[in-house]
mmCIF file of C-alpha atoms in Angstrom:
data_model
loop_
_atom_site.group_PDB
_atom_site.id
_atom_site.type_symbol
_atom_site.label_atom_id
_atom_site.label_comp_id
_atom_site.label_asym_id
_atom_site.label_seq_id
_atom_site.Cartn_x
_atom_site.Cartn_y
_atom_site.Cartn_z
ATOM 1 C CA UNK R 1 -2.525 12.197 -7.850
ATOM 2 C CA UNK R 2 -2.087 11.746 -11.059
ATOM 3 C CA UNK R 3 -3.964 8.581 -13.005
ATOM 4 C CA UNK R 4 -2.208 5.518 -14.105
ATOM 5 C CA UNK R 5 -3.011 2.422 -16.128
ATOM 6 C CA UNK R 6 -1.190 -0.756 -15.783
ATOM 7 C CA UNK R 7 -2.727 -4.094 -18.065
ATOM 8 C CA UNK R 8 -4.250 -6.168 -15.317
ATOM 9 C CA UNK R 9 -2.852 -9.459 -15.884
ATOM 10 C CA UNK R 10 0.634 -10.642 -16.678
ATOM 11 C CA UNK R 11 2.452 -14.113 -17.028
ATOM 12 C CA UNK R 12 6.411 -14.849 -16.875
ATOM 13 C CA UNK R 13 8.791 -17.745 -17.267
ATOM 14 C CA UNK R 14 10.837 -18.270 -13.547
ATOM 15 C CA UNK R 15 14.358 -16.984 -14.248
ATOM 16 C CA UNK R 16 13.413 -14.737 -17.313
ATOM 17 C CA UNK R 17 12.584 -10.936 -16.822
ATOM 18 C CA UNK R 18 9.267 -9.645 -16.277
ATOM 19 C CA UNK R 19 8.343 -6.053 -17.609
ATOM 20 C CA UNK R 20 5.755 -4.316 -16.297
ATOM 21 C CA UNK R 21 4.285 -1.100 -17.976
ATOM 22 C CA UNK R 22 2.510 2.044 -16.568
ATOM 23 C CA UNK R 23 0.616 4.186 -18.410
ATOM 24 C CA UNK R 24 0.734 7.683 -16.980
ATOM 25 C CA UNK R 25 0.197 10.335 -19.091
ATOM 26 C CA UNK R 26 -1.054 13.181 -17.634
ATOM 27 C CA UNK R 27 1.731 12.918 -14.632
ATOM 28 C CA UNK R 28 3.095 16.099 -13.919
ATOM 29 C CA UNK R 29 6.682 17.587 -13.827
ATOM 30 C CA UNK R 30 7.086 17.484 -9.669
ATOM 31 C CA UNK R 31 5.326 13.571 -9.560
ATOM 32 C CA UNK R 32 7.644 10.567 -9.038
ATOM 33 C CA UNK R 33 6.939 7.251 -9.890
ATOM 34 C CA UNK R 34 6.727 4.594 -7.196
ATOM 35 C CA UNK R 35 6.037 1.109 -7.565
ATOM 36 C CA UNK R 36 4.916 -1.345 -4.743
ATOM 37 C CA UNK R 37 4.109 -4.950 -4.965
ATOM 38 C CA UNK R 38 1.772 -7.100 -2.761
ATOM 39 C CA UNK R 39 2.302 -10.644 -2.374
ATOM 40 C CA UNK R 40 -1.274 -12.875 -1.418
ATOM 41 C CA UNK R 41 -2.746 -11.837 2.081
ATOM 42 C CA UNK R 42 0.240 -9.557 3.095
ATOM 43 C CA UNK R 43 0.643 -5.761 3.123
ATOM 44 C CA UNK R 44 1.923 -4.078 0.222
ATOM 45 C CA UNK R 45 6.495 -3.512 -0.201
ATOM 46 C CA UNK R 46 7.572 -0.492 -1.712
ATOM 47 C CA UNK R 47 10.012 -2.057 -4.525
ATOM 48 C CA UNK R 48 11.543 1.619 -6.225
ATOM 49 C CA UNK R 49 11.089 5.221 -7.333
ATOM 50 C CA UNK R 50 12.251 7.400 -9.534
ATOM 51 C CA UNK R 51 11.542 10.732 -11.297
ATOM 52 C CA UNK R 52 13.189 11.115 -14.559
ATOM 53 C CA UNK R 53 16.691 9.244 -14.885
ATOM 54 C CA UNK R 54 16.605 5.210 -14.780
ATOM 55 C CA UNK R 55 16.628 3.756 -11.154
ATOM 56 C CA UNK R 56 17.899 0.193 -10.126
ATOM 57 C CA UNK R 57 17.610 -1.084 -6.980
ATOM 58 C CA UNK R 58 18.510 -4.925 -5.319
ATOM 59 C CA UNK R 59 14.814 -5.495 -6.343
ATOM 60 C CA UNK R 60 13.743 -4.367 -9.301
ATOM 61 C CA UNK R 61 14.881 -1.787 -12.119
ATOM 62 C CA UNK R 62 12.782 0.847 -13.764
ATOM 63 C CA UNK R 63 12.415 2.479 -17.115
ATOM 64 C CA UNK R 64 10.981 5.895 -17.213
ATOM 65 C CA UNK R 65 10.868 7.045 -21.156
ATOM 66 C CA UNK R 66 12.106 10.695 -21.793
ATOM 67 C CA UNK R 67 8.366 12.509 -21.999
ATOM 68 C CA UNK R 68 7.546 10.605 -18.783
ATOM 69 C CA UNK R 69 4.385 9.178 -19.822
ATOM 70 C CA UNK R 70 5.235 5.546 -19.501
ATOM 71 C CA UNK R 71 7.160 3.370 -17.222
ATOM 72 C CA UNK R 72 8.688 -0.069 -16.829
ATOM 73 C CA UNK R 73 9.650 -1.886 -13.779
ATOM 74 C CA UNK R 74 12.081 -4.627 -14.926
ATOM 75 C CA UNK R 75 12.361 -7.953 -12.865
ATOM 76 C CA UNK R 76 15.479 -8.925 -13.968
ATOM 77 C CA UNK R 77 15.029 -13.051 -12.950
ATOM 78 C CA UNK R 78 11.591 -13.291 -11.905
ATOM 79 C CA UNK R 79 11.716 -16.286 -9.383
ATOM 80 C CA UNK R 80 8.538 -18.156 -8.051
ATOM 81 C CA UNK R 81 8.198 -15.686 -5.288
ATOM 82 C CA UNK R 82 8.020 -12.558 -7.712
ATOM 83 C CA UNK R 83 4.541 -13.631 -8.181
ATOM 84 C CA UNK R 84 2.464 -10.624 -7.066
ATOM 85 C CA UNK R 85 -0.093 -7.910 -7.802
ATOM 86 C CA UNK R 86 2.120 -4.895 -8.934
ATOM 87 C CA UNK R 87 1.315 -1.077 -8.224
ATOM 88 C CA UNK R 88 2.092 1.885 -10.145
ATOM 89 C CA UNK R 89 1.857 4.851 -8.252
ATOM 90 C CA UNK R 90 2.827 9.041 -9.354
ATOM 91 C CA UNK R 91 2.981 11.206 -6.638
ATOM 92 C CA UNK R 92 4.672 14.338 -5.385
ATOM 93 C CA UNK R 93 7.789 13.523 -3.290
ATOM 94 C CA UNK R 94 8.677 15.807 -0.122
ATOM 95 C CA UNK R 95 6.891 18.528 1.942
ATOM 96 C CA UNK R 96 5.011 16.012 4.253
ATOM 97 C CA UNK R 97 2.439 13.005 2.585
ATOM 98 C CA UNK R 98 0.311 13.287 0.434
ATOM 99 C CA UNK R 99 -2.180 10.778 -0.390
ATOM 100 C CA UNK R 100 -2.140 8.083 -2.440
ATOM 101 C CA UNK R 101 -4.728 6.164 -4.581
ATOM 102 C CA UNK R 102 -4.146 2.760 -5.580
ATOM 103 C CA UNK R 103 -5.379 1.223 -8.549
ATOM 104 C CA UNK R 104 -6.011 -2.340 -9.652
ATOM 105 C CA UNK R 105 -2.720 -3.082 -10.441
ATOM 106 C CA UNK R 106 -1.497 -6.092 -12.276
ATOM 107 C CA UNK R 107 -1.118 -9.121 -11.509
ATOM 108 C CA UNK R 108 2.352 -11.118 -12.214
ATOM 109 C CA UNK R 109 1.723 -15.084 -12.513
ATOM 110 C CA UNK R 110 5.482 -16.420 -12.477
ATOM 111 C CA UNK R 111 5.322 -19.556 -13.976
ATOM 112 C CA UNK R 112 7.746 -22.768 -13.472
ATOM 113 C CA UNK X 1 12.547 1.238 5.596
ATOM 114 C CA UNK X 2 10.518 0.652 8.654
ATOM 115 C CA UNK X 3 9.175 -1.982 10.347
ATOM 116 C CA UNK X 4 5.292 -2.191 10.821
ATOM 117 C CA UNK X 5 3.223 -5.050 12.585
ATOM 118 C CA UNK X 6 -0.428 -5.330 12.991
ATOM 119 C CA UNK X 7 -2.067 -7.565 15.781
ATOM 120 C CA UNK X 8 -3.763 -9.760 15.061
ATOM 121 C CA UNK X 9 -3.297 -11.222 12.366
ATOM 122 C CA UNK X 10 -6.517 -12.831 11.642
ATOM 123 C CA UNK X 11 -9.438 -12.617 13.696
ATOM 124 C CA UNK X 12 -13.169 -13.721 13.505
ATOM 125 C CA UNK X 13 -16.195 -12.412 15.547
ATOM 126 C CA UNK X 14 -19.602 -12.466 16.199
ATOM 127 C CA UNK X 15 -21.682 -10.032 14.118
ATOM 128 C CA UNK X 16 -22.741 -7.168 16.510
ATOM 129 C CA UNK X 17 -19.437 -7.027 18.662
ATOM 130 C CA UNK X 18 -16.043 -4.903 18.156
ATOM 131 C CA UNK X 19 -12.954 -5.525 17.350
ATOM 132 C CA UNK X 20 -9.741 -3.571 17.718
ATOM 133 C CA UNK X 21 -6.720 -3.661 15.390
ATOM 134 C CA UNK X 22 -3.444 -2.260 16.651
ATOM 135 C CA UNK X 23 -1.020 -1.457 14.194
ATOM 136 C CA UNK X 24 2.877 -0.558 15.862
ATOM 137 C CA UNK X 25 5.928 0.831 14.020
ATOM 138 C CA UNK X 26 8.440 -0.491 15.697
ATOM 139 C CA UNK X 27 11.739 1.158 14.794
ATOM 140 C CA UNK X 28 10.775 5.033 14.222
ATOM 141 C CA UNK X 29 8.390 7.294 15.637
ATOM 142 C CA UNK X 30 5.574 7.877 13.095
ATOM 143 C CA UNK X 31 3.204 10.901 13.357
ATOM 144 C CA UNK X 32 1.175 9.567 10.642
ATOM 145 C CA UNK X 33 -0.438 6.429 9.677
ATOM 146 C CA UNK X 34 -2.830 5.197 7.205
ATOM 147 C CA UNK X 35 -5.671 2.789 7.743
ATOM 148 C CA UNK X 36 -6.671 0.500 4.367
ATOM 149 C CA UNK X 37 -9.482 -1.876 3.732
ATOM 150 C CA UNK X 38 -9.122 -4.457 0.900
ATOM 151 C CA UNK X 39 -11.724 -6.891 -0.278
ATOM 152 C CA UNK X 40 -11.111 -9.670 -2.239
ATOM 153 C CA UNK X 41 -9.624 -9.573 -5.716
ATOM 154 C CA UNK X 42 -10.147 -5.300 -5.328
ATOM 155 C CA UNK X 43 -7.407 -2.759 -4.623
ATOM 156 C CA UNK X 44 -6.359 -0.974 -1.258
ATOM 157 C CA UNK X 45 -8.587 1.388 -0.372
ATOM 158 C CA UNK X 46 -7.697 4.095 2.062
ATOM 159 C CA UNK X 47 -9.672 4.730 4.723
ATOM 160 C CA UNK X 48 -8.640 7.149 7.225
ATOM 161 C CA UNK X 49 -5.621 9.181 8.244
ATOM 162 C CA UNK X 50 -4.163 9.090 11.715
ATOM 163 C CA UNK X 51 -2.299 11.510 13.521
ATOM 164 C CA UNK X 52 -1.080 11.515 16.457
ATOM 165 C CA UNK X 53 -2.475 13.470 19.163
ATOM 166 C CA UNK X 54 -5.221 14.782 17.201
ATOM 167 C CA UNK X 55 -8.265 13.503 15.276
ATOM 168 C CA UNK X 56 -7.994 11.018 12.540
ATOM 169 C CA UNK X 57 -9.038 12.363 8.928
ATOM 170 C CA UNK X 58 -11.785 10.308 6.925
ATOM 171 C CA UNK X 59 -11.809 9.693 3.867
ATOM 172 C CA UNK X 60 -15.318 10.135 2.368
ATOM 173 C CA UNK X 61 -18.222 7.363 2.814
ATOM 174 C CA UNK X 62 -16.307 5.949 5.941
ATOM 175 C CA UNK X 63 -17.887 6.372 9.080
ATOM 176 C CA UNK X 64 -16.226 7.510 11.662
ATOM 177 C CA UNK X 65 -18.226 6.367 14.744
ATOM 178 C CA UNK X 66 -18.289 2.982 13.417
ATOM 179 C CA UNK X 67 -14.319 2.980 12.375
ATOM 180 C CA UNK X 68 -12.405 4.527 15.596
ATOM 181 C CA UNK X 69 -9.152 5.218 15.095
ATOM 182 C CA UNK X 70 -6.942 5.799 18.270
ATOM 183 C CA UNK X 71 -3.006 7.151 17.620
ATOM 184 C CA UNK X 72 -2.237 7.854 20.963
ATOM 185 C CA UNK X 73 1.189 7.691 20.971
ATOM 186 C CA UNK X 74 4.012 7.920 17.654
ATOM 187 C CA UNK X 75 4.097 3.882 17.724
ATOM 188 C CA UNK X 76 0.797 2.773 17.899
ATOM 189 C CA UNK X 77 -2.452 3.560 16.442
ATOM 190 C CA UNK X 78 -5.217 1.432 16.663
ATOM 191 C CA UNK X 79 -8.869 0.622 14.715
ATOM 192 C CA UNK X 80 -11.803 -0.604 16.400
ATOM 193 C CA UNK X 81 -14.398 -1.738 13.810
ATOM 194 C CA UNK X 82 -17.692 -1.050 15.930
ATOM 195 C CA UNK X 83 -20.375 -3.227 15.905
ATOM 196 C CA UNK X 84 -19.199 -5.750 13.168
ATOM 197 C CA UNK X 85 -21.645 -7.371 10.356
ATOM 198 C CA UNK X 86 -20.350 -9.366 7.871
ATOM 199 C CA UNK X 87 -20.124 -6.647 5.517
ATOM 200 C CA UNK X 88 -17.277 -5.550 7.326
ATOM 201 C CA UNK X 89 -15.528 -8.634 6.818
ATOM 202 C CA UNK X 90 -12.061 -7.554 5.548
ATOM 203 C CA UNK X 91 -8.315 -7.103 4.881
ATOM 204 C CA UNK X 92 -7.380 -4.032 7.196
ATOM 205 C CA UNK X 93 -3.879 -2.716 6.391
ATOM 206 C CA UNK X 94 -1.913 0.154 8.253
ATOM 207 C CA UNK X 95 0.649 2.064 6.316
ATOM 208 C CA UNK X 96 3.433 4.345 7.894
ATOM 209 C CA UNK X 97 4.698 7.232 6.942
ATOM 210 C CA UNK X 98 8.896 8.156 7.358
ATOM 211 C CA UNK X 99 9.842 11.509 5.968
ATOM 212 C CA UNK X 100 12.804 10.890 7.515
ATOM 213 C CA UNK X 101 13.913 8.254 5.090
ATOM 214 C CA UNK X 102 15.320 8.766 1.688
ATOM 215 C CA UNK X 103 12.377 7.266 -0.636
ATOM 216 C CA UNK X 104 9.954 9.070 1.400
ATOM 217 C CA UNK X 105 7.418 6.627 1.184
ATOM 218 C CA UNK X 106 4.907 4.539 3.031
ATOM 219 C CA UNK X 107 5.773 1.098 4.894
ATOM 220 C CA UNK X 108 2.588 -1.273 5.374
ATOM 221 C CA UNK X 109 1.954 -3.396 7.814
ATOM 222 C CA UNK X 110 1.161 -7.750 7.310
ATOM 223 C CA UNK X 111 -2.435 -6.603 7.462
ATOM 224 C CA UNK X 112 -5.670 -8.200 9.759
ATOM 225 C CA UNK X 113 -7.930 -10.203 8.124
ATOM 226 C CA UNK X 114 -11.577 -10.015 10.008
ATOM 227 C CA UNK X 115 -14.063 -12.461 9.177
ATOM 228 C CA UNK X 116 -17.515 -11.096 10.686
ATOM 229 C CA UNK X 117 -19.750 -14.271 11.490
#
């Protein structure tokens, strides 16, 4: 899989949106971007993908810019319970699993 | 999605005993799952690969006699942490796998956190 970079750290006012970059550069023209999010002591929640064209979802939107190198997942009204660590993950969709490697993520701090 | 639980939830233990961790998907049949550890304030770090009917797939520096990893049937695969020491002390998370659904992805499980005494 291909590398990504995400800043590690990230604070946000409760009903204001929270933007989250991804750095991945050297993804490659078959790799989707997924995004997960894992709230304190519970198992990580797949929040979108997408490969090329803007996604939104009940959750979450995301940005991918034209030369795919960068990403945003958009919170649109972070609430208290958006607080999270927040996974950026590129990997090739279909023909069976392939593995994944998380990183460090960063961590949203939604504040009252 | 899917729906994956892990049981138990939390568990603590004697250094030197075993412990097992089942992990269920409960509303598909998964051929694969995933077994994570996380330590504190550190990222998910996959462990093995389990499949079911055959031999789970380790990743590297994980020991396999120590880690057993049981998928005997397409809604349950289990881990049995071997001999526990404190070092072991963890967040264990499964992970399932649906190709059947549309965002091909993985579904994770609440995760069991084992505190080794």
């Amino acid at each position: 899989d291909a590398k990504t970079t995400q800043p590690p750290s990230m604070d946000c006012a409760e009903g204001r949106a929270a933007n989250l970059p991804c750095n991945h550069s050297t993804i490659s023209g078959n790799e989707y971007v997924y995004w997960y999010r894992q709230i304190h002591s519970q198992g990580p929640q797949y929040i979108i993908h997408g490969l090329k064209n803007n996604e939104t979802n009940d959750m979450a939107s995301l940005i991918i810019t034209e030369d795919r190198k960068s990403s945003t997942l958009i919170l649109p009204h972070a609430t208290l319970r958006d607080t999270a660590v927040y996974y950026c993950i590129v990997r090739v969709r279909g023909g069976g699993y392939q593995k994944v490697t998380f990183g460090t993520g960063t961590k949203l701090q939604v504040i009252p | 999605g899917a729906v994956v639980s892990q049981h138990p939830s939390r568990v603590i233990c004697k250094s030197g005993t075993s412990v097992k961790i089942e992990c269920r998907s409960l509303d598909f049949q998964a051929t694969t799952m995933f077994w994570y550890r996380q330590f504190p304030k550190q990222s998910l770090m996959l462990m093995a690969t389990s499949n079911e009917g055959s031999k789970a797939t380790y990743e590297q520096g994980v020991e396999k006699d120590k880690f057993l990893i049981n998928h005997a049937s397409l809604t349950l695969s289990t881990l049995t942490v071997t001999s526990a020491h404190p070092e072991d002390s963890s967040f264990y998370i499964c992970s399932v796998y649906n190709l059947g659904q549309s965002t091909d992805t993985q579904y994770f499980g609440p995760g069991t956190r084992l505190t080794v005494l």
